Coordinates of C-alpha atoms in Angstrom, one line a residue:
Chain A
M1 CA 71.2 29.5 151.6
I2 CA 72.9 31.7 154.5
Q3 CA 69.4 31.3 156.4
R4 CA 71.0 26.9 156.2
L5 CA 74.4 27.8 157.4
I6 CA 73.1 30.1 160.4
Q7 CA 70.3 27.1 161.4
K8 CA 73.6 25.2 161.6
I9 CA 75.7 27.0 162.9
Q10 CA 73.1 27.7 166.3
E11 CA 72.4 24.2 165.9
T12 CA 75.8 23.3 166.8
K13 CA 76.4 26.2 168.5
A14 CA 79.9 26.6 166.7
P15 CA 80.3 29.5 163.7
I16 CA 83.1 27.1 163.0
C17 CA 84.0 26.2 159.1
V18 CA 86.7 23.4 158.8
G19 CA 89.7 23.8 156.3
L20 CA 89.9 20.5 154.2
D21 CA 93.2 21.2 152.8
P22 CA 95.0 17.9 153.0
M23 CA 99.1 18.6 152.5
L24 CA 100.9 15.1 151.7
G25 CA 102.9 15.8 154.9
Y26 CA 100.0 16.1 157.4
I27 CA 98.5 13.1 156.2
P28 CA 100.0 10.2 158.3
D29 CA 102.2 8.0 157.8
H30 CA 100.2 4.8 158.6
I31 CA 97.5 6.0 155.1
L32 CA 100.2 7.4 152.8
H33 CA 102.4 3.8 152.6
A34 CA 98.9 2.0 152.3
S35 CA 98.0 4.2 149.6
F36 CA 101.7 4.1 147.8
K37 CA 101.8 0.0 148.4
E38 CA 97.8 -0.1 146.3
F39 CA 98.5 3.0 143.7
G40 CA 103.2 3.9 143.8
E41 CA 104.4 7.0 144.7
T42 CA 101.8 8.6 141.2
M43 CA 99.3 11.0 141.4
E44 CA 96.8 8.7 142.2
G45 CA 98.5 7.4 145.8
A46 CA 98.5 11.1 146.8
A47 CA 94.6 11.6 145.7
H48 CA 93.9 8.0 147.4
A49 CA 96.0 9.1 150.1
I50 CA 94.1 12.5 150.4
W51 CA 90.7 10.6 150.1
N52 CA 91.2 8.4 152.8
F53 CA 93.1 11.5 155.2
N54 CA 89.7 13.4 154.2
K55 CA 86.9 10.9 155.3
E56 CA 88.4 9.9 158.3
I57 CA 88.0 13.4 159.9
V58 CA 84.8 14.2 158.5
D59 CA 83.6 11.0 160.1
Q60 CA 84.9 12.7 163.7
V61 CA 83.6 16.3 163.2
W62 CA 80.6 16.7 160.6
D63 CA 78.0 16.0 164.3
L64 CA 80.2 19.3 165.6
I65 CA 79.9 21.8 162.8
P66 CA 78.5 23.1 160.4
S67 CA 80.2 23.3 157.3
V68 CA 83.8 23.0 156.0
K69 CA 86.2 24.8 153.8
P70 CA 87.9 22.2 150.9
Q71 CA 90.8 24.7 149.3
I72 CA 91.1 23.5 145.7
A73 CA 94.5 24.5 145.8
M74 CA 95.8 21.5 147.2
Y75 CA 93.8 18.9 145.3
E76 CA 94.6 20.8 142.4
Q77 CA 98.4 20.5 142.5
F78 CA 97.8 16.3 141.8
G79 CA 95.7 17.0 138.7
V80 CA 92.9 15.4 137.4
E81 CA 93.1 12.3 140.2
G82 CA 93.6 15.5 143.0
L83 CA 90.5 17.2 141.3
K84 CA 88.8 14.2 141.4
V85 CA 88.8 13.8 145.5
Y86 CA 88.1 17.1 145.5
E87 CA 84.6 16.3 144.4
K88 CA 84.4 12.7 146.1
T89 CA 84.9 15.1 149.3
V90 CA 82.0 17.7 148.4
R91 CA 79.5 15.0 147.9
Y92 CA 80.8 12.7 150.7
C93 CA 80.8 15.9 153.4
Q94 CA 77.0 17.0 151.9
E95 CA 76.0 13.4 152.5
K96 CA 77.0 14.1 155.8
G97 CA 74.8 17.1 156.4
L98 CA 77.9 19.6 155.8
L99 CA 77.2 23.0 153.6
V100 CA 80.5 23.3 151.9
I101 CA 82.9 26.0 150.9
G102 CA 84.7 26.0 147.6
D103 CA 87.5 27.7 148.6
A104 CA 88.8 28.6 145.1
K105 CA 89.0 32.1 144.9
R106 CA 88.2 32.2 141.4
G107 CA 87.6 35.7 139.5
D108 CA 87.6 36.4 136.0
I109 CA 85.9 38.4 132.6
G110 CA 82.3 38.2 133.0
S111 CA 82.1 35.5 130.0
T112 CA 84.6 33.0 132.0
S113 CA 83.5 33.9 135.7
A114 CA 80.1 32.5 134.6
A115 CA 82.0 29.5 133.9
Y116 CA 83.5 29.5 136.6
A117 CA 80.2 30.0 138.9
T118 CA 78.8 27.7 136.7
A119 CA 82.0 25.1 137.6
H120 CA 81.0 25.7 141.6
L121 CA 77.7 26.6 142.2
G122 CA 75.1 26.2 139.0
K123 CA 75.0 23.5 136.0
V124 CA 76.4 23.5 132.4
K125 CA 73.7 22.6 129.7
V126 CA 75.3 19.7 127.1
G127 CA 72.2 19.3 124.3
G128 CA 68.8 18.7 126.6
A129 CA 71.0 17.8 129.9
L130 CA 71.8 19.7 132.8
C131 CA 75.0 18.4 134.5
S132 CA 76.7 19.6 137.7
A133 CA 80.5 19.8 138.4
F134 CA 81.4 20.2 141.7
H135 CA 78.4 21.3 143.3
T136 CA 79.7 23.5 146.8
D137 CA 77.2 25.0 148.1
F138 CA 78.7 28.7 148.1
M139 CA 82.4 29.5 146.9
T140 CA 85.3 32.5 147.5
V141 CA 85.8 34.8 144.5
N142 CA 88.3 37.0 143.9
P143 CA 86.8 41.3 143.3
Y144 CA 90.2 42.4 140.7
F145 CA 87.4 42.7 137.7
G146 CA 85.3 44.7 139.5
T147 CA 80.8 44.6 138.8
D148 CA 81.3 42.6 136.1
G149 CA 83.3 39.9 137.1
V150 CA 81.2 39.6 139.8
K151 CA 78.0 39.6 138.7
P152 CA 77.6 36.1 137.0
F153 CA 78.7 34.7 140.7
V154 CA 76.0 36.6 141.7
D155 CA 72.8 36.0 139.1
V156 CA 74.0 31.9 139.9
C157 CA 73.5 32.3 143.8
K158 CA 70.0 34.0 142.8
E159 CA 69.3 30.6 140.1
E160 CA 70.4 28.1 142.4
D161 CA 70.7 29.0 146.0
K162 CA 74.0 29.2 146.9
G163 CA 76.4 31.8 148.6
L164 CA 79.5 33.5 148.2
F165 CA 82.3 35.4 150.4
V166 CA 84.0 37.8 148.1
L167 CA 87.6 38.5 149.0
V168 CA 87.4 42.0 151.0
K169 CA 91.0 41.8 153.6
T170 CA 92.8 38.6 153.0
S171 CA 94.9 37.4 156.9
N172 CA 98.5 37.4 155.3
P173 CA 101.1 39.3 156.2
S174 CA 100.9 41.4 152.5
S175 CA 97.7 41.6 152.0
G176 CA 97.9 45.7 152.4
E177 CA 100.6 45.6 150.1
F178 CA 97.0 47.2 147.4
Q179 CA 94.7 46.3 149.8
D180 CA 94.9 49.0 152.7
K181 CA 95.7 51.6 150.1
K182 CA 94.0 54.8 150.8
V183 CA 91.6 55.7 148.4
D184 CA 90.4 59.5 149.0
G185 CA 90.9 58.7 152.0
R186 CA 90.1 54.6 152.5
P187 CA 91.7 52.2 152.1
L188 CA 90.4 50.1 149.3
Y189 CA 89.5 46.9 151.3
E190 CA 86.7 49.4 152.4
L191 CA 85.9 50.0 148.8
V192 CA 85.6 46.7 148.1
A193 CA 83.2 46.2 150.6
D194 CA 81.1 48.9 149.6
K195 CA 80.4 47.0 146.4
V196 CA 80.2 44.0 148.2
V197 CA 76.7 45.4 150.6
E198 CA 75.1 46.9 146.9
W199 CA 76.5 42.8 145.2
G200 CA 74.6 41.0 148.0
E201 CA 71.4 43.6 148.3
G202 CA 69.2 41.4 145.9
C203 CA 70.5 38.0 147.2
M204 CA 68.7 38.4 150.8
D205 CA 68.0 35.5 153.0
G206 CA 66.3 36.5 156.1
E207 CA 68.5 39.2 157.8
Y208 CA 71.9 38.2 155.6
S209 CA 72.8 37.8 151.6
N210 CA 73.8 35.6 150.4
V211 CA 77.1 37.3 148.9
G212 CA 79.7 37.4 151.8
A213 CA 83.0 38.6 152.2
V214 CA 86.0 37.6 153.9
V215 CA 87.4 38.8 156.4
G216 CA 91.2 38.0 158.1
A217 CA 91.1 37.9 161.8
T218 CA 95.4 39.1 161.8
Y219 CA 93.5 42.4 161.5
P220 CA 91.0 43.0 164.1
E221 CA 90.3 46.3 164.0
M222 CA 90.2 46.3 160.5
S223 CA 86.9 43.6 161.1
A224 CA 85.5 46.1 163.6
V225 CA 85.0 48.5 160.7
L226 CA 84.5 46.4 158.0
R227 CA 81.4 44.6 160.7
K228 CA 79.9 47.7 161.0
Q229 CA 79.8 48.9 157.6
M230 CA 77.9 46.0 156.5
P231 CA 75.9 45.2 158.9
H232 CA 74.2 42.2 157.2
T233 CA 77.2 40.6 155.3
Y234 CA 78.4 36.9 156.7
F235 CA 81.8 37.2 157.7
L236 CA 84.4 33.7 156.5
V237 CA 86.9 34.5 158.7
P238 CA 90.3 32.8 157.3
G239 CA 94.0 33.4 160.0
Y240 CA 92.8 31.5 163.1
G241 CA 95.4 29.9 164.7
A242 CA 98.1 28.2 163.0
Q243 CA 97.9 32.3 161.0
G244 CA 98.2 33.7 164.2
G245 CA 93.9 34.9 164.8
T246 CA 93.2 34.2 168.1
A247 CA 89.4 34.4 169.8
K248 CA 89.7 37.6 171.2
D249 CA 90.9 39.1 167.0
L250 CA 87.2 36.9 166.1
R251 CA 84.7 39.5 168.1
P252 CA 85.0 42.0 166.0
C253 CA 83.9 40.3 163.5
F254 CA 80.6 39.3 165.2
N255 CA 77.7 40.6 165.3
Q256 CA 75.8 42.2 168.5
D257 CA 73.3 38.8 168.5
G258 CA 76.2 36.7 168.5
L259 CA 75.9 35.8 164.3
G260 CA 78.0 37.3 161.0
A261 CA 80.5 35.2 161.1
I262 CA 82.2 31.7 160.5
V263 CA 85.6 31.0 161.8
N264 CA 88.5 28.5 159.8
S265 CA 90.8 26.7 160.8
S266 CA 92.7 24.2 158.7
R267 CA 95.9 22.6 159.9
G268 CA 94.9 23.5 163.7
I269 CA 92.8 21.0 163.3
I270 CA 93.6 18.5 160.2
A271 CA 97.1 18.7 161.5
A272 CA 95.9 18.4 165.2
Y273 CA 97.9 15.3 166.5
K274 CA 101.3 17.2 165.2
Q275 CA 100.8 20.1 167.6
E276 CA 102.3 19.1 171.4
K277 CA 98.5 19.5 172.9
Y278 CA 97.0 16.3 171.1
A279 CA 100.4 14.3 170.4
K280 CA 98.7 11.0 172.9
F281 CA 96.3 10.5 170.0
G282 CA 98.9 10.0 167.8
P283 CA 99.5 9.6 164.4
A284 CA 96.4 6.1 165.0
H285 CA 94.6 8.3 166.3
F286 CA 94.8 11.3 164.3
A287 CA 91.4 12.3 163.3
E288 CA 90.5 12.1 166.7
A289 CA 93.0 15.0 167.6
S290 CA 91.2 16.3 164.8
R291 CA 87.7 16.6 167.2
Q292 CA 89.1 17.1 170.1
A293 CA 90.7 20.6 168.8
V294 CA 87.6 21.2 166.9
L295 CA 86.0 21.0 170.7
D296 CA 88.6 22.9 172.1
M297 CA 88.1 25.7 169.3
A298 CA 83.7 25.6 169.5
A299 CA 84.5 26.3 173.3
D300 CA 87.5 29.3 172.8
I301 CA 85.0 30.9 170.2
G302 CA 82.3 30.3 172.7
S303 CA 84.3 32.1 175.5
V304 CA 84.2 35.5 173.4
L305 CA 81.1 35.4 172.0
Chain B
M1 CA 111.2 30.8 129.2
I2 CA 110.1 34.6 127.9
Q3 CA 113.2 34.0 125.2
R4 CA 111.7 30.8 123.9
L5 CA 108.2 32.8 123.1
I6 CA 110.2 35.8 121.5
Q7 CA 112.4 33.1 119.5
K8 CA 109.0 31.9 118.6
I9 CA 107.8 35.3 117.9
Q10 CA 110.2 35.7 115.6
E11 CA 109.5 33.1 113.8
T12 CA 106.4 32.9 112.9
K13 CA 106.1 36.7 112.9
A14 CA 103.6 36.9 114.9
P15 CA 103.1 37.9 118.4
I16 CA 99.8 36.4 118.7
C17 CA 98.1 34.2 121.1
V18 CA 95.0 31.9 120.2
G19 CA 92.1 31.3 122.8
L20 CA 91.7 27.8 123.6
D21 CA 88.4 28.7 125.1
P22 CA 86.2 26.1 124.0
M23 CA 81.9 27.2 124.5
L24 CA 80.1 24.3 123.6
G25 CA 78.0 27.0 121.6
Y26 CA 80.7 27.5 119.2
I27 CA 81.0 24.0 118.1
P28 CA 80.3 22.8 115.0
D29 CA 76.8 20.6 115.8
H30 CA 78.9 18.1 113.4
I31 CA 80.5 17.5 116.1
L32 CA 78.7 17.4 118.7
H33 CA 76.2 15.0 117.9
A34 CA 79.2 12.7 116.8
S35 CA 79.8 13.2 120.6
F36 CA 76.2 12.9 122.1
K37 CA 75.8 9.9 120.0
E38 CA 78.8 7.9 121.4
F39 CA 79.0 9.5 125.5
G40 CA 75.3 10.7 125.8
E41 CA 74.5 14.2 127.2
T42 CA 77.4 13.9 129.5
M43 CA 80.4 15.6 130.9
E44 CA 82.0 12.6 128.4
G45 CA 80.2 13.5 126.0
A46 CA 80.8 17.5 126.1
A47 CA 84.5 16.8 127.2
H48 CA 85.0 14.3 124.4
A49 CA 83.8 17.1 121.5
I50 CA 85.9 19.7 122.9
W51 CA 88.6 17.5 122.5
N52 CA 87.9 17.3 119.0
F53 CA 87.6 20.9 118.3
N54 CA 90.3 22.4 119.9
K55 CA 92.7 19.4 117.8
E56 CA 91.0 20.0 115.3
I57 CA 91.4 24.3 115.4
V58 CA 95.1 23.4 117.1
D59 CA 96.6 20.7 114.2
Q60 CA 95.0 23.8 111.3
V61 CA 97.2 26.9 112.9
W62 CA 99.7 25.8 114.5
D63 CA 102.6 26.6 111.9
L64 CA 101.2 30.1 111.8
I65 CA 101.4 31.1 115.8
P66 CA 103.9 30.7 118.8
S67 CA 101.4 29.7 122.2
V68 CA 98.2 29.2 122.7
K69 CA 95.9 29.4 125.7
P70 CA 93.5 28.0 126.8
Q71 CA 91.5 29.4 129.3
I72 CA 90.1 27.0 132.0
A73 CA 87.4 28.0 132.8
M74 CA 86.0 27.0 130.1
Y75 CA 87.2 22.9 130.9
E76 CA 85.9 23.3 134.6
Q77 CA 82.3 24.0 134.1
F78 CA 82.4 20.5 132.4
G79 CA 84.1 18.7 135.8
V80 CA 87.1 16.5 136.3
E81 CA 85.9 14.8 132.3
G82 CA 86.7 18.7 131.2
L83 CA 90.1 19.1 132.8
K84 CA 91.2 16.0 131.6
V85 CA 90.6 17.4 128.0
Y86 CA 92.2 20.3 129.3
E87 CA 95.7 18.3 130.0
K88 CA 95.1 17.1 126.6
T89 CA 94.9 19.7 125.0
V90 CA 98.0 21.2 126.5
R91 CA 100.3 18.2 125.9
Y92 CA 99.2 17.9 122.5
C93 CA 99.9 21.5 121.8
Q94 CA 102.8 21.2 123.1
E95 CA 103.5 17.8 121.9
K96 CA 103.3 20.4 118.3
G97 CA 105.7 23.4 119.6
L98 CA 103.1 25.9 120.6
L99 CA 104.8 27.6 124.3
V100 CA 100.9 26.9 126.8
I101 CA 99.5 29.9 128.7
G102 CA 97.5 28.6 131.2
D103 CA 94.5 31.2 131.9
A104 CA 93.8 30.6 135.1
K105 CA 94.1 33.2 136.6
R106 CA 94.6 31.8 140.7
G107 CA 96.1 33.8 144.1
D108 CA 95.9 33.0 147.4
I109 CA 98.0 33.0 150.2
G110 CA 101.9 32.3 150.6
S111 CA 101.3 28.0 151.4
T112 CA 98.5 28.0 149.1
S113 CA 99.5 30.0 146.0
A114 CA 102.6 27.0 146.2
A115 CA 99.9 24.7 145.6
Y116 CA 98.6 26.1 142.8
A117 CA 101.9 27.4 140.8
T118 CA 102.4 23.7 141.9
A119 CA 99.7 22.3 139.8
H120 CA 100.4 24.2 137.1
L121 CA 104.1 25.3 136.4
G122 CA 105.4 23.3 139.1
K123 CA 106.0 19.2 140.6
V124 CA 104.7 18.1 143.7
K125 CA 106.9 15.4 145.4
V126 CA 104.5 11.9 145.8
G127 CA 106.9 9.9 148.5
G128 CA 109.9 9.7 146.7
A129 CA 108.4 10.5 143.6
L130 CA 107.9 13.8 141.1
C131 CA 104.6 14.2 139.6
S132 CA 103.2 17.5 137.3
A133 CA 100.7 18.1 136.8
F134 CA 98.8 20.4 134.4
H135 CA 102.2 21.4 133.5
T136 CA 101.9 24.6 131.1
D137 CA 104.7 27.1 130.2
F138 CA 103.4 30.1 131.3
M139 CA 100.3 31.3 133.8
T140 CA 98.0 33.8 135.4
V141 CA 98.0 35.5 138.6
N142 CA 95.9 37.5 140.3
P143 CA 98.0 40.1 142.3
Y144 CA 95.0 41.1 145.6
F145 CA 97.2 39.2 148.3
G146 CA 100.5 40.9 147.2
T147 CA 103.7 40.1 147.5
D148 CA 103.7 37.0 149.4
G149 CA 100.9 35.5 147.5
V150 CA 102.9 36.1 143.8
K151 CA 106.0 35.0 145.6
P152 CA 105.7 31.0 145.4
F153 CA 104.8 31.5 142.0
V154 CA 107.8 33.7 140.7
D155 CA 109.9 30.5 142.8
V156 CA 108.4 28.0 140.7
C157 CA 109.4 30.5 137.4
K158 CA 112.9 30.5 138.6
E159 CA 113.2 26.2 140.0
E160 CA 112.0 25.4 136.7
D161 CA 112.7 28.0 133.9
K162 CA 108.7 29.1 133.6
G163 CA 106.4 32.3 133.5
L164 CA 104.0 34.2 134.7
F165 CA 101.2 37.4 133.2
V166 CA 99.9 38.8 136.2
L167 CA 96.6 41.2 136.3
V168 CA 98.0 44.8 136.0
K169 CA 95.3 46.1 133.8
T170 CA 92.2 44.2 132.5
S171 CA 90.4 44.3 129.8
N172 CA 86.4 44.2 130.9
P173 CA 84.2 47.4 130.9
S174 CA 84.1 47.5 134.8
S175 CA 88.0 46.8 135.9
G176 CA 88.1 50.1 136.7
E177 CA 85.7 49.6 139.2
F178 CA 88.8 48.9 141.3
Q179 CA 92.4 48.7 139.3
D180 CA 91.5 52.7 137.6
K181 CA 91.8 54.3 142.1
K182 CA 94.0 56.9 142.7
V183 CA 96.2 55.9 145.2
D184 CA 98.0 59.6 145.9
G185 CA 97.8 60.8 142.5
R186 CA 98.3 57.0 140.7
P187 CA 95.8 54.3 139.7
L188 CA 95.9 51.4 141.4
Y189 CA 97.0 49.9 138.2
E190 CA 100.6 51.6 137.5
L191 CA 100.9 50.5 141.8
V192 CA 100.5 46.9 140.4
A193 CA 102.7 47.5 137.7
D194 CA 105.7 48.3 139.8
K195 CA 105.4 45.8 142.0
V196 CA 105.4 43.4 138.9
V197 CA 108.8 44.9 137.7
E198 CA 109.9 44.5 141.3
W199 CA 108.7 40.5 141.7
G200 CA 110.1 40.5 137.8
E201 CA 113.5 41.3 138.3
G202 CA 114.9 38.6 139.9
C203 CA 113.4 36.6 136.5
M204 CA 115.4 38.5 134.3
D205 CA 116.0 36.3 130.8
G206 CA 117.8 38.6 127.8
E207 CA 116.2 41.6 127.8
Y208 CA 112.6 41.2 129.1
S209 CA 111.9 39.2 132.7
N210 CA 109.5 35.8 133.2
V211 CA 107.7 37.3 134.8
G212 CA 105.2 39.8 132.8
A213 CA 101.7 41.8 133.1
V214 CA 98.4 41.9 131.8
V215 CA 97.4 44.3 130.4
G216 CA 93.9 45.0 128.3
A217 CA 93.8 45.6 124.6
T218 CA 91.3 48.5 125.7
Y219 CA 92.1 50.8 127.5
P220 CA 95.2 51.6 124.3
E221 CA 96.4 55.7 127.0
M222 CA 96.8 53.0 129.9
S223 CA 98.9 50.3 127.7
A224 CA 101.3 53.5 126.6
V225 CA 101.8 54.2 130.5
L226 CA 102.6 50.9 131.6
R227 CA 104.7 50.1 128.5
K228 CA 106.6 52.9 129.3
Q229 CA 107.0 52.0 133.7
M230 CA 108.2 48.5 132.2
P231 CA 110.4 48.3 129.5
H232 CA 111.3 44.6 130.5
T233 CA 107.8 43.9 131.3
Y234 CA 106.2 41.1 129.0
F235 CA 102.7 41.8 128.2
L236 CA 99.9 39.8 127.3
V237 CA 97.1 41.6 125.6
P238 CA 93.9 40.5 126.0
G239 CA 90.7 41.9 124.5
Y240 CA 91.6 42.8 121.0
G241 CA 88.8 41.6 118.4
A242 CA 85.1 40.4 120.2
Q243 CA 85.9 42.2 122.8
G244 CA 86.5 45.9 120.9
G245 CA 90.9 46.7 120.4
T246 CA 91.9 47.2 117.7
A247 CA 95.2 46.8 116.4
K248 CA 95.3 50.4 116.2
D249 CA 94.6 50.4 120.2
L250 CA 97.3 47.6 120.6
R251 CA 100.6 49.9 119.1
P252 CA 101.3 51.3 122.7
C253 CA 101.7 47.6 123.8
F254 CA 104.6 47.2 121.3
N255 CA 108.4 48.4 122.7
Q256 CA 110.0 49.9 119.1
D257 CA 112.0 46.9 118.3
G258 CA 108.7 45.2 117.8
L259 CA 108.8 43.5 120.9
G260 CA 106.7 43.2 124.3
A261 CA 103.7 42.2 123.2
I262 CA 102.1 38.9 122.8
V263 CA 98.2 39.8 121.8
N264 CA 95.7 36.7 122.5
S265 CA 91.8 36.5 120.7
S266 CA 89.6 33.2 121.4
R267 CA 86.4 33.7 119.4
G268 CA 87.6 35.8 116.5
I269 CA 89.9 33.0 115.8
I270 CA 88.3 29.7 117.3
A271 CA 84.2 30.5 116.2
A272 CA 85.6 32.5 113.6
Y273 CA 82.9 30.6 111.1
K274 CA 80.4 32.2 112.4
Q275 CA 81.5 35.0 111.7
E276 CA 79.9 36.5 108.0
K277 CA 83.3 37.7 107.1
Y278 CA 84.8 33.5 107.5
A279 CA 81.5 32.0 106.6
K280 CA 81.8 30.5 103.1
F281 CA 84.0 28.2 105.5
G282 CA 80.9 26.3 106.6
P283 CA 80.3 24.5 109.8
A284 CA 82.4 21.5 108.1
H285 CA 85.6 23.6 107.7
F286 CA 85.7 25.2 110.7
A287 CA 89.0 24.9 111.9
E288 CA 89.9 26.1 108.5
A289 CA 87.9 29.4 108.7
S290 CA 90.2 29.5 111.8
R291 CA 93.5 29.7 109.8
Q292 CA 92.5 32.2 108.1
A293 CA 90.9 34.0 110.7
V294 CA 95.2 33.7 112.0
L295 CA 96.7 35.2 109.2
D296 CA 94.4 38.2 109.0
M297 CA 94.8 39.2 112.4
A298 CA 98.9 38.3 111.9
A299 CA 98.5 41.1 108.6
D300 CA 96.8 43.0 110.9
I301 CA 99.1 43.6 113.7
G302 CA 101.4 43.3 111.2
S303 CA 99.9 46.8 109.7
V304 CA 100.7 48.8 113.0
L305 CA 104.6 47.8 114.1

């Protein structure tokens, strides 16, 4: 699977992932009003608006990028109606040829992780039939339970040729509270990184493993250390743009070959029309603003590679 | 919220939570066959069988226990159809007067955690309306992101009078891989415990906080230390029964007043009819086997309190 991602990154020359994390506050009024008019101010109305918003953005950016990363929390808050649109978005993006990273950050004891792995990457047996639920290409995983909580995800990657990004060092301000704590002189996230390398060894796909890592753009010195420690691990890098990470901060996440990382931007792309820089597009052309923001992001990252 | 749980524990004399974690393999053939006959071997068929299984168990045990804990992964693997049954199960249990602990173990950066908190405990604003999605009374939370990843859950607890159980020391075999690592001579889970106490200080409800902790039954020496470290924190204790924890192992999770912990059992109750001890009930009376297993579990725990 990671080779499919690399190939698409090389084709598009854009190591970029657009975060489809729709908040209702990002959606232009004309879309909200139309959906509320049809379905009322209900979960169904919200979900309908999210779908129209997502579709317009995907239609504008699909040819520029290798992948999208829908954050499932943004759909889950609208309950079953929201999750229907999550599913629909995943399938639509895949039809457009995009690889989909389900940002679910699941993790639990072994038998429960196995159910999550099935839900997002695998197939579930129903009588004599095999069915699949959310069917993403990659998913994000939380490592707090240790090996037996991560192994079921790794197993599904092997069986189904899928990929993971395991949280190593996250982009948020208080990520250091536990992740940076020193264990025998080394920060905890380096111990997690060692395990991610170990989990990924049985999952190699060319030069890189199907078991990747989440490494925030907001801590570039730490990214540099992790890059050396994990030469065959792909990084999913959140924190660029709205969270404060710059293109210069991203450089240490990449290997010398220009590969090794894919950078996510969510509101910086999907709500671009709300920025002064893209205000000329206006709410009616919000998705064209997103397209321009993707082009600008690709140029910005290209300038440091 | 924690006082409502305590009151129900005192009424039922059973500090017990039944884990509604339905695997298709636990469901008697007569239920599966009827659902597959009606809906085919599909996600809808699986979900229908799970609902009938859950309902029969809840109908048999609701008067004996204060709470249930549906593990959302078991529903998520059946996609949208599974999540409809999760929602239906939550509401049905609440109608029966049970408190529902949504076992979702969510956690992310602040804005995403806010969406998860809304999804499971809060209300989302849609236009001028407030809607709620999964609407559980408590939920489980993963602390790996640190304070800013947990705070949105705590905030919703304050606004909506809900409760949390934050992972501190989990019950699985490899939980020690990261959680037991020594930081300045203390295991990481004790540092997490300090933070859980801090997060819970603004959320007191009587003697206990609405911010509780997950502490596995399988490590009783550690439970004893955590019990002293967190005197006002309620423990949600997994690992009893099928995972190996005994009643004696549970004692250190409780305070001297006999309060402070609620013990979960999932397959030990819901699949009781598959154990030799309860085989006499047979698949046709599987839910009566669950009732007997709850009575036996309450007596077993009562013997050490």
